[in-house]
mmCIF file of C-alpha atoms and ligand atoms in Angstrom:
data_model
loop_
_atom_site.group_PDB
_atom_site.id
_atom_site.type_symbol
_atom_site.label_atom_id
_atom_site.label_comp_id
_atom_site.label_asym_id
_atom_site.label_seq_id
_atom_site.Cartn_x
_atom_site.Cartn_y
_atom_site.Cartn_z
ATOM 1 C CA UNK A 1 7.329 2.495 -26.872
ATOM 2 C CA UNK A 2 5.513 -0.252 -24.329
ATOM 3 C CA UNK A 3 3.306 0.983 -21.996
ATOM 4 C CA UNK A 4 0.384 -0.641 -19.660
ATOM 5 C CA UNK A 5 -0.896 -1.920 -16.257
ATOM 6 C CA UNK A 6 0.663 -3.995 -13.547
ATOM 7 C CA UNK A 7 -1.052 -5.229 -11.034
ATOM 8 C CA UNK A 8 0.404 -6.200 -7.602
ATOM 9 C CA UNK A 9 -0.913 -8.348 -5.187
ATOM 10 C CA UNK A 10 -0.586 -10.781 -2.585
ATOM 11 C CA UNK A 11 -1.535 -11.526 0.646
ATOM 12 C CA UNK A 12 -1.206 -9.376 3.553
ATOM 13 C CA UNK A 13 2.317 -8.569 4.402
ATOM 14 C CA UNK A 14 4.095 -9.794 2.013
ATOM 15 C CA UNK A 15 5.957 -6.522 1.039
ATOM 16 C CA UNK A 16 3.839 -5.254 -1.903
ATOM 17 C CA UNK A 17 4.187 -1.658 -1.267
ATOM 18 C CA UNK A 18 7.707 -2.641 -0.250
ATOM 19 C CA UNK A 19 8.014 -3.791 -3.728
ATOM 20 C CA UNK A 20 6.282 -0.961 -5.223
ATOM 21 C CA UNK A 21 8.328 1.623 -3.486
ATOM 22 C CA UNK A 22 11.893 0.397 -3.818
ATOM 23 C CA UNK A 23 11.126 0.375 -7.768
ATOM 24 C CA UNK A 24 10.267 4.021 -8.274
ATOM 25 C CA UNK A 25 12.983 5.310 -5.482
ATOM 26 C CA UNK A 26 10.122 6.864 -3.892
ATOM 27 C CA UNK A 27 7.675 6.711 -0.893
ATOM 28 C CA UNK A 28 3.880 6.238 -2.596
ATOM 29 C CA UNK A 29 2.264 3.686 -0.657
ATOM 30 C CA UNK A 30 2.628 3.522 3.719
ATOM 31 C CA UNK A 31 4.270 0.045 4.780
ATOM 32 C CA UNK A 32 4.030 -1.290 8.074
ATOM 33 C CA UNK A 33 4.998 -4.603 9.532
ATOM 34 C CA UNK A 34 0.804 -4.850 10.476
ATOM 35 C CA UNK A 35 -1.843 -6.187 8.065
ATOM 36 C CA UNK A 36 -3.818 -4.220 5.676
ATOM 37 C CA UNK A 37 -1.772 -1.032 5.899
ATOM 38 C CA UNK A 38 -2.739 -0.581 2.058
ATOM 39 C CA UNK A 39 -6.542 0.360 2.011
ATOM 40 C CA UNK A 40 -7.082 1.044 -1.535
ATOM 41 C CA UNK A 41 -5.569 1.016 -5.388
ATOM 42 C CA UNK A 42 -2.446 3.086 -5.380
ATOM 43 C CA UNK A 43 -0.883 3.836 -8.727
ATOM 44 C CA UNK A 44 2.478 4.316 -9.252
ATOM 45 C CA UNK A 45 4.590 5.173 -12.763
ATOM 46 C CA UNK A 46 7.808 3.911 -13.657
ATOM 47 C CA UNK A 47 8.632 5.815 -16.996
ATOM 48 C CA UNK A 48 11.913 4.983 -18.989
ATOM 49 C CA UNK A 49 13.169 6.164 -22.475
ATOM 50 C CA UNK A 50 11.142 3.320 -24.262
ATOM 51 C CA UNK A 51 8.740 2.141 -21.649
ATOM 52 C CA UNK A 52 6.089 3.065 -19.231
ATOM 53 C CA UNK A 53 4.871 0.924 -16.518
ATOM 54 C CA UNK A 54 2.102 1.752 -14.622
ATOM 55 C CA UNK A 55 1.803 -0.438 -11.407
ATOM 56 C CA UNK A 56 -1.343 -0.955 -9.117
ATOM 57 C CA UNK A 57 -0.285 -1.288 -5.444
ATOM 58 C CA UNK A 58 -3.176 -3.116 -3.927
ATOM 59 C CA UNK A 59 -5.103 -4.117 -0.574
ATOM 60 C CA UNK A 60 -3.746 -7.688 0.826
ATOM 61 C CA UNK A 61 -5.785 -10.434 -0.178
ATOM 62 C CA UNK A 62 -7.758 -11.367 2.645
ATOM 63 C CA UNK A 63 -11.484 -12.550 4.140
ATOM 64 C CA UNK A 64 -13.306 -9.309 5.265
ATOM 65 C CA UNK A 65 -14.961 -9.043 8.644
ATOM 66 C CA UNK A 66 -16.383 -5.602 8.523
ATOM 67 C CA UNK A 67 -17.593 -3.553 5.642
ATOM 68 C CA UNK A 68 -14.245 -1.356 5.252
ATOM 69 C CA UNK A 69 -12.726 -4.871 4.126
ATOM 70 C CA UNK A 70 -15.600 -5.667 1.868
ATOM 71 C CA UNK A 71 -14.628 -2.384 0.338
ATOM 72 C CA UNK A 72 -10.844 -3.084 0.341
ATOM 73 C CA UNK A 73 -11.394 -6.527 -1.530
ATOM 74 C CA UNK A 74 -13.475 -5.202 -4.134
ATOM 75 C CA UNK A 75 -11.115 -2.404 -4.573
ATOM 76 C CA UNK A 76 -8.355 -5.663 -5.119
ATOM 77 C CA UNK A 77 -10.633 -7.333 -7.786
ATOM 78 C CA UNK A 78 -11.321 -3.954 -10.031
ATOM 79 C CA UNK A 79 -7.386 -3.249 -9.851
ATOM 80 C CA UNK A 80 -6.522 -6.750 -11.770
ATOM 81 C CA UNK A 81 -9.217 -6.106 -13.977
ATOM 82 C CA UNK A 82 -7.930 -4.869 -17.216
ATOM 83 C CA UNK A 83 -4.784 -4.998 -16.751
ATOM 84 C CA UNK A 84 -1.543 -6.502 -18.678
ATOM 85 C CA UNK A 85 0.131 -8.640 -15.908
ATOM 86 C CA UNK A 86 -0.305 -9.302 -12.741
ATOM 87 C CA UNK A 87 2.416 -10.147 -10.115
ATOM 88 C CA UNK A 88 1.280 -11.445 -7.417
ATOM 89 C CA UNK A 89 3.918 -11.495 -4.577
ATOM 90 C CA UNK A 90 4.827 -14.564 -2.309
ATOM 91 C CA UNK A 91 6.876 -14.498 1.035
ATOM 92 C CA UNK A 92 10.086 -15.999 0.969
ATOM 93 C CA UNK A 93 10.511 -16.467 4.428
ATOM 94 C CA UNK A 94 7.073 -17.484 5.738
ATOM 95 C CA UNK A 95 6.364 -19.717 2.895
ATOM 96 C CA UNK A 96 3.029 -20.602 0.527
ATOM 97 C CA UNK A 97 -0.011 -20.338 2.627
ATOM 98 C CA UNK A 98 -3.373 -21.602 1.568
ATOM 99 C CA UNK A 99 -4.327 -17.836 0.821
ATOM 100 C CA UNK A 100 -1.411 -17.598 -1.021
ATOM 101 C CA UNK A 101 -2.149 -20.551 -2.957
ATOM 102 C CA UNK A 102 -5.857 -18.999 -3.376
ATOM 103 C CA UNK A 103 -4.940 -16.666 -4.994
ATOM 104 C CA UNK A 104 -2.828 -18.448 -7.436
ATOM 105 C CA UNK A 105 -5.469 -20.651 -7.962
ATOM 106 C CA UNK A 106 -7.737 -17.771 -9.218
ATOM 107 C CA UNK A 107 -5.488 -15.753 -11.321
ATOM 108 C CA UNK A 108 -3.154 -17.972 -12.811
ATOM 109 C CA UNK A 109 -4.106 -19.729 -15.920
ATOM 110 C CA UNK A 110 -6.625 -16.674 -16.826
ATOM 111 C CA UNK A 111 -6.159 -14.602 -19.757
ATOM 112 C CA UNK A 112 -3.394 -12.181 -18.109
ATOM 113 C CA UNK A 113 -0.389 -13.398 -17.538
ATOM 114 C CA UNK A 114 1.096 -13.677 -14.333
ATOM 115 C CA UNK A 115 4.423 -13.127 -12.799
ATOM 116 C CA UNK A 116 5.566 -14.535 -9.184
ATOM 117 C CA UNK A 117 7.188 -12.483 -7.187
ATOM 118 C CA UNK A 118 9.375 -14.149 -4.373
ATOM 119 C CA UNK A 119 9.789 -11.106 -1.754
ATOM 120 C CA UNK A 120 11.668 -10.879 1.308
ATOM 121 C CA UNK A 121 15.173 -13.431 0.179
ATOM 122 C CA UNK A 122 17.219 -11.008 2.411
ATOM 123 C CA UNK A 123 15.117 -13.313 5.423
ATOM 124 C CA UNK A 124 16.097 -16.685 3.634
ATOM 125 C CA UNK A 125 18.745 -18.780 2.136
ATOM 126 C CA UNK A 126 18.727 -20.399 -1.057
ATOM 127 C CA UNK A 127 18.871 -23.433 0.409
ATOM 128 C CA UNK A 128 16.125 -23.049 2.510
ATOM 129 C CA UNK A 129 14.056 -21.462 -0.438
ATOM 130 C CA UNK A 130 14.559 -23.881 -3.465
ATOM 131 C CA UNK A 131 12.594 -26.579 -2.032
ATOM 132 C CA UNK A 132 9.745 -24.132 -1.838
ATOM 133 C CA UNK A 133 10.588 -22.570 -5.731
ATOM 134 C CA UNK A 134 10.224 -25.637 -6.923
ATOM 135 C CA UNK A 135 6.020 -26.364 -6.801
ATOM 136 C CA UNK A 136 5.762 -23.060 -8.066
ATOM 137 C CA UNK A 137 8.590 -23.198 -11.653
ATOM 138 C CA UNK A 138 5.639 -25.857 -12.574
ATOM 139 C CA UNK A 139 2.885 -23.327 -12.583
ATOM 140 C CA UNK A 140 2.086 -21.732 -15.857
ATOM 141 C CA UNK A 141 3.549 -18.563 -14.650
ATOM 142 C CA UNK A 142 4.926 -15.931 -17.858
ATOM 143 C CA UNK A 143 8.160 -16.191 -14.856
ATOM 144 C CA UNK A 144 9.310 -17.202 -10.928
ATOM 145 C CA UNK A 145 10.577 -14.678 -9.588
ATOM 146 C CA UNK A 146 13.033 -14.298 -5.619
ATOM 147 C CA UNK A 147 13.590 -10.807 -5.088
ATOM 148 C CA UNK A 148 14.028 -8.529 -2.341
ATOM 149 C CA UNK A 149 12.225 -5.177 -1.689
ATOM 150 C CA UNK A 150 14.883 -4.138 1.152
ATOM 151 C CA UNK A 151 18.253 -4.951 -0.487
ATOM 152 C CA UNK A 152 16.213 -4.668 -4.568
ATOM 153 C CA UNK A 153 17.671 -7.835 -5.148
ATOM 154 C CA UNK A 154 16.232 -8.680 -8.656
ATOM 155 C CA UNK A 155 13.655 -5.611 -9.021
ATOM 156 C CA UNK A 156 14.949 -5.064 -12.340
ATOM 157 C CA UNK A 157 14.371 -8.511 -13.241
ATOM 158 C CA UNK A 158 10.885 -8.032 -12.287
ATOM 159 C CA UNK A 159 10.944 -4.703 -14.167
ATOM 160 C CA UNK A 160 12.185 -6.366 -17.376
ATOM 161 C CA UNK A 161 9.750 -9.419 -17.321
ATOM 162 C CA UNK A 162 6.830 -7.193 -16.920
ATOM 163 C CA UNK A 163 7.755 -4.665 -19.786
ATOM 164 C CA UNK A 164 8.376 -7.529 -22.369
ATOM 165 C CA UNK A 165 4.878 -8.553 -21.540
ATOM 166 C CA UNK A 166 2.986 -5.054 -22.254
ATOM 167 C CA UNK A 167 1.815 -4.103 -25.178
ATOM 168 C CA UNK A 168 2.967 -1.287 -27.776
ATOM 169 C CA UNK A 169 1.176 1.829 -26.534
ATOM 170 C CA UNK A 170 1.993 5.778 -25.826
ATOM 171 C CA UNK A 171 2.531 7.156 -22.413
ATOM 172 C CA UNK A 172 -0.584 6.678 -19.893
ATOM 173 C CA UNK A 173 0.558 9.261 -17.621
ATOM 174 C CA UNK A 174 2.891 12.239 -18.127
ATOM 175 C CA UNK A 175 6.184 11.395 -17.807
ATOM 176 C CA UNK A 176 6.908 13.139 -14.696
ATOM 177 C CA UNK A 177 3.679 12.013 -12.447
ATOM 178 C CA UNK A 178 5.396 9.216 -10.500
ATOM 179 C CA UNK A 179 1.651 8.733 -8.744
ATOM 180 C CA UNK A 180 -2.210 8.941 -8.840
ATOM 181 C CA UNK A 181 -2.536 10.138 -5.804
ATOM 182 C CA UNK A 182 -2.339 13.824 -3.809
ATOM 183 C CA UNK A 183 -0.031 15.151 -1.566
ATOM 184 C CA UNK A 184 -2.391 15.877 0.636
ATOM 185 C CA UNK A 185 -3.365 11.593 0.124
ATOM 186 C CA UNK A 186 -0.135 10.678 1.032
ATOM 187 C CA UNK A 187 0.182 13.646 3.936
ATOM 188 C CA UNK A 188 -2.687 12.092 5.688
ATOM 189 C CA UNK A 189 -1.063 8.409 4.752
ATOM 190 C CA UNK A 190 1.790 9.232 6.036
ATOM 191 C CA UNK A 191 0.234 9.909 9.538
ATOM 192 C CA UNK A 192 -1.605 6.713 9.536
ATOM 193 C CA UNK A 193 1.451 4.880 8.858
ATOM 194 C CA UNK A 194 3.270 6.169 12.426
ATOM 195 C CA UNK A 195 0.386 5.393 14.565
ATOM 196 C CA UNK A 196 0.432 1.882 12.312
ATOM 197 C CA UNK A 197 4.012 1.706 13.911
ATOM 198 C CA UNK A 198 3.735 2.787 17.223
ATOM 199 C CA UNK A 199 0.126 1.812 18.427
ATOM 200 C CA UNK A 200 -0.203 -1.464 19.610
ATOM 201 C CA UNK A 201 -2.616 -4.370 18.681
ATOM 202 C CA UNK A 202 -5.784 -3.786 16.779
ATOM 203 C CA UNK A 203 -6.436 0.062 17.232
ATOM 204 C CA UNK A 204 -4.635 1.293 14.138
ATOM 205 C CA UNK A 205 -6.642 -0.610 12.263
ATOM 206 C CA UNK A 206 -9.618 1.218 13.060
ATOM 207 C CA UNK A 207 -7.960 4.447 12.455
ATOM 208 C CA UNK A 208 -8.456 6.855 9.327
ATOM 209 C CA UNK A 209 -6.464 10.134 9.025
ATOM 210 C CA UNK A 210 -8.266 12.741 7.185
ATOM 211 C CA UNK A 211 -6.816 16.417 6.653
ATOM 212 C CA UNK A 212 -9.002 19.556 7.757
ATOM 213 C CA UNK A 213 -6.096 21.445 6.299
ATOM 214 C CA UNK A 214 -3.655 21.521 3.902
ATOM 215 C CA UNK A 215 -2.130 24.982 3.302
ATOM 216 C CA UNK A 216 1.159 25.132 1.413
ATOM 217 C CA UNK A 217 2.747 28.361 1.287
ATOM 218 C CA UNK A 218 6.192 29.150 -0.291
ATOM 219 C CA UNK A 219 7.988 28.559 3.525
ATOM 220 C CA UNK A 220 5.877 26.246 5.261
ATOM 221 C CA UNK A 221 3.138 23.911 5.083
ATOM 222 C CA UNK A 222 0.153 23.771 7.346
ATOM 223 C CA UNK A 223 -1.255 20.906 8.158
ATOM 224 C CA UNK A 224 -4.442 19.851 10.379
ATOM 225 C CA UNK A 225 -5.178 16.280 10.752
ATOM 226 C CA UNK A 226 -7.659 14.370 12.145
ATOM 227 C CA UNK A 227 -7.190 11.265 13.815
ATOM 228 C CA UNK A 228 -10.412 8.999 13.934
ATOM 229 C CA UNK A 229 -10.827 5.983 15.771
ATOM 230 C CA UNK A 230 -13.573 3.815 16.866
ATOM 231 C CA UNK A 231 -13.422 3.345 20.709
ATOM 232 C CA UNK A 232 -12.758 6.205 23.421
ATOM 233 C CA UNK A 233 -10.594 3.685 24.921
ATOM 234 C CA UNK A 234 -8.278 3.326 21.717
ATOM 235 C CA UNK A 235 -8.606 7.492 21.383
ATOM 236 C CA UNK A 236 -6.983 7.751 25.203
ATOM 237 C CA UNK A 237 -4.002 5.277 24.133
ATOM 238 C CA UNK A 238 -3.756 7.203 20.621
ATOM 239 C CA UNK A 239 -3.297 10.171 23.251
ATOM 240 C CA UNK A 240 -1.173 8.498 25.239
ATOM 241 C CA UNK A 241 -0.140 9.719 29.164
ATOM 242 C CA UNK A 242 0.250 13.221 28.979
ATOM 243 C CA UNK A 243 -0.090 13.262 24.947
ATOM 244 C CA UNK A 244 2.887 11.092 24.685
ATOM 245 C CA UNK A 245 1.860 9.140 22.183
ATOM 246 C CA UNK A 246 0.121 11.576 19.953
ATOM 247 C CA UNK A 247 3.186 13.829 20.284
ATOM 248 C CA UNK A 248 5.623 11.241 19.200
ATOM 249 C CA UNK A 249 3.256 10.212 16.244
ATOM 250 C CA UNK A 250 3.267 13.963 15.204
ATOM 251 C CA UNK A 251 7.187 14.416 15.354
ATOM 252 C CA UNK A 252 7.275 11.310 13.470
ATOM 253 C CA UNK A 253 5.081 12.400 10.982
ATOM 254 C CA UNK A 254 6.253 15.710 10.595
ATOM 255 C CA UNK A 255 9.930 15.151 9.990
ATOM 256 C CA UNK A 256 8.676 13.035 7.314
ATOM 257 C CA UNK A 257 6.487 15.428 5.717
ATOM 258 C CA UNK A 258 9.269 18.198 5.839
ATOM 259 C CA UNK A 259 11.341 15.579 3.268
ATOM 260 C CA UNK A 260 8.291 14.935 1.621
ATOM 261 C CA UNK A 261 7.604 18.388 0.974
ATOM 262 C CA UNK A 262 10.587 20.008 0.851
ATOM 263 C CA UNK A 263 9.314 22.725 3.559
ATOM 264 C CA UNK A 264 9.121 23.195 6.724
ATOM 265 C CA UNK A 265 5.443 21.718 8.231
ATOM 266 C CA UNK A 266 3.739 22.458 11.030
ATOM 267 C CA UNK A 267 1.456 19.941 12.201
ATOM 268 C CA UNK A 268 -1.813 19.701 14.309
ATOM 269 C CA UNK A 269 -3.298 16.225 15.078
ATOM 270 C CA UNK A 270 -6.659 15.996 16.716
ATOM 271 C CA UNK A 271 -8.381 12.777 17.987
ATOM 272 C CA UNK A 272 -11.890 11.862 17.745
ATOM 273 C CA UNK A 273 -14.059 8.658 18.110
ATOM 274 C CA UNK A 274 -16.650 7.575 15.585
ATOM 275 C CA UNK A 275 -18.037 4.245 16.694
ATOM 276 C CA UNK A 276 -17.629 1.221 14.468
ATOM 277 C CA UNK A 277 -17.301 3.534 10.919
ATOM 278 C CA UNK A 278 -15.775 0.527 9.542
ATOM 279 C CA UNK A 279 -18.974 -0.670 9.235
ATOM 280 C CA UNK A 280 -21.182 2.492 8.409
ATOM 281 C CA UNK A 281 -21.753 2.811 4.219
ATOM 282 C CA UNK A 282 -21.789 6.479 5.302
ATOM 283 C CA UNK A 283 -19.183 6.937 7.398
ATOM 284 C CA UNK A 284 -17.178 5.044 5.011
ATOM 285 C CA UNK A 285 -17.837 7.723 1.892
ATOM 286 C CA UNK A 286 -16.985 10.331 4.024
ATOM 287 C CA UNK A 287 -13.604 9.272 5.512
ATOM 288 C CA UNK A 288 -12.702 9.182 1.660
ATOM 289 C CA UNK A 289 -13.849 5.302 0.838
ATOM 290 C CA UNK A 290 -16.560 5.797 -2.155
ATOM 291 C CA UNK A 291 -18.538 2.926 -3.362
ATOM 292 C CA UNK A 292 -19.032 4.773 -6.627
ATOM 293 C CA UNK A 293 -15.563 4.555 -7.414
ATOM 294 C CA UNK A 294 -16.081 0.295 -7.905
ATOM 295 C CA UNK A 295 -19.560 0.726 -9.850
HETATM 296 N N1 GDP B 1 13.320 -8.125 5.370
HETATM 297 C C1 GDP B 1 12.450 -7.665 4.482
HETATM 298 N N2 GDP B 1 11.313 -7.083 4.906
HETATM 299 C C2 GDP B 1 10.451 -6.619 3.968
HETATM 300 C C3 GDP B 1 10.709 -6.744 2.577
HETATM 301 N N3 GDP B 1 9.659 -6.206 1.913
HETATM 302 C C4 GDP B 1 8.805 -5.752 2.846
HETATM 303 N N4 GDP B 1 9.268 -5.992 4.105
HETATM 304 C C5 GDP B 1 8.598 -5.674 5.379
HETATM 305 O O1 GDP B 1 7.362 -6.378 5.432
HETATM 306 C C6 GDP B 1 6.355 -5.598 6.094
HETATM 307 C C7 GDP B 1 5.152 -5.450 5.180
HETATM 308 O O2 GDP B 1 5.508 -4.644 4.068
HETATM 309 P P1 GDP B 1 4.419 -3.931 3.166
HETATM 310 O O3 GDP B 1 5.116 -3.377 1.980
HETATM 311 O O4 GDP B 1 3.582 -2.989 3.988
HETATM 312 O O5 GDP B 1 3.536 -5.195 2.749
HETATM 313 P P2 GDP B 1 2.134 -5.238 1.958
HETATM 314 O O6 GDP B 1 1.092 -5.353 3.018
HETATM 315 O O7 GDP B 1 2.198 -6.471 1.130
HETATM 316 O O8 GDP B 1 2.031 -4.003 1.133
HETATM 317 C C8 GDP B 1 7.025 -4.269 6.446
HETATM 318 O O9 GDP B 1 7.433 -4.347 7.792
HETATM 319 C C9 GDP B 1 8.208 -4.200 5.500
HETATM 320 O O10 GDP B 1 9.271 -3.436 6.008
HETATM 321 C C10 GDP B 1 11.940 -7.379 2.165
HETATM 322 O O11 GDP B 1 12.270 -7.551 0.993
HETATM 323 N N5 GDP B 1 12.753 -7.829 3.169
HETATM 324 MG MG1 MG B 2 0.626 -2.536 1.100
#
């Protein structure tokens, strides 16, 4: 039996949930086509006959401008530490960026070894991408790696490189828990991720969805959310004309959480402003981002 840690990260964007996802057939971590949808460590288990993988989902690498990203980066830099391997994932079709190559810098080389993760060759050709493999088959990476989180071109490629590289170990997690976190975590992620989709600009990044309720009975599941955001002007579009947009967030959600739960939901959203909590210590414990969790 191998079993151990796998870190994933990247940039912004570049489909690490995606990645993360597609591998265990299952929804753990929000994806949106906006930066830092991923807030914090997510853990998710990939357990086979002979092998147990556990992978850390991860914040996009990025430089913080308020006090929510400060916590988001440190939450990146505990995640890698300790583990077995870490893959950090590249964008096929937008190319190495400078915080791509950042990152490389920092990680590979260490003491872990590190696995590059190509994402997003549905977007590309190969002609267009082997120029670009090139630079990177002369790193000392454990393996280069073009895959695809949509079509899961090569994810068991990815799968297979990482397991050689753990060590001999028992189980980490019971063989059934496919994550670390709560359904009532990913309930409340799941709502962030619609408004992620449907609210424009730079409001959704200010938004946290935290449940009041979360009542699961053998029929249906109750749910109460509330929707914080920073500005009464972002809480009127979150609202929308007539409660458009709140209502089509809500359907969104809901039909979601009916797969995800296997029950029938019923779903009450409620908006309200608290100014600037990105920036707040406080604020920031109480809408579920602890500080004591990174001592
Ligand atoms: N075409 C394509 N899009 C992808 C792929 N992987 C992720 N995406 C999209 O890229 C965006 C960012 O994905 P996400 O997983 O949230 O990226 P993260 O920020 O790195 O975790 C989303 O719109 C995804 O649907 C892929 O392999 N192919
Ligand atoms: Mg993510």
């Amino acid at each position: 039996m191998k079993s151990g840690f796998a870190a994933i990260i990247g940039r912004a964007n570049v489909g690490k949930s995606s990645i993360l996802n597609k591998i265990l057939g299952q929804k753990v971590a929000i994806v949106s086509p906006k930066a830092q949808t991923t807030r914090d460590r997510i853990v998710g288990i990939l357990t086979e006959s002979d092998s147990q993988i556990v992978f850390v989902d991860t914040p996009g690498f990025h430089a913080p401008t308020n006090k929510l990203g400060d916590y988001m980066m440190r939450s990146l830099t505990e995640a890698v530490r300790g583990v077995d391997v870490v893959v950090i994932v590249l964008d096929a079709e937008r190319g190495i960026t400078a915080r791509d190559n950042e990152l490389i810098s920092k990680y590979i080389g260490g003491k872990t070894p590190v696995i590059i993760a190509v994402n997003k060759t549905d977007l590309t050709t190969y002609e267009a991408l082997y120029p670009a493999l090139t630079p990177l088959n002369a790193l000392p990476a454990e393996d280069v790696i073009p895959l695809s989180a949509r079509t899961g071109f090569n994810l068991d490629k990815l799968t297979a490189t990482i397991r050689k590289l753990l060590p001999e170990g028992d189980m980490l997690y019971p063989a059934d828990e496919v994550t670390d976190k709560s359904l009532r975590y990913l309930a409340a992620e799941t709502i962030r991720e619609k408004i992620l989709l449907f609210v424009q600009d730079e409001i959704p990044h200010g938004v946290q969805v935290v449940l009041e309720e979360f009542d699961e009975t053998d029929r249906i599941t109750n749910i109460s959310a509330l929707i914080i955001c920073e500005k009464n002007s972002h809480k009127s579009i979150i609202i929308g004309k007539g409660g458009d947009m709140l209502k089509k967030i809500g359907v969104s959600a809901r039909k979601e959480l009916e797969t995800l739960l296997g029950k029938q939901v019923m779903l009450r959203t409620f908006v309200k402003v608290i100014e600037d909590w990105r920036n707040k210590p406080a604020r920031l414990s109480e809408l579920g981002f602890t500080p004591e969790k990174h001592e």
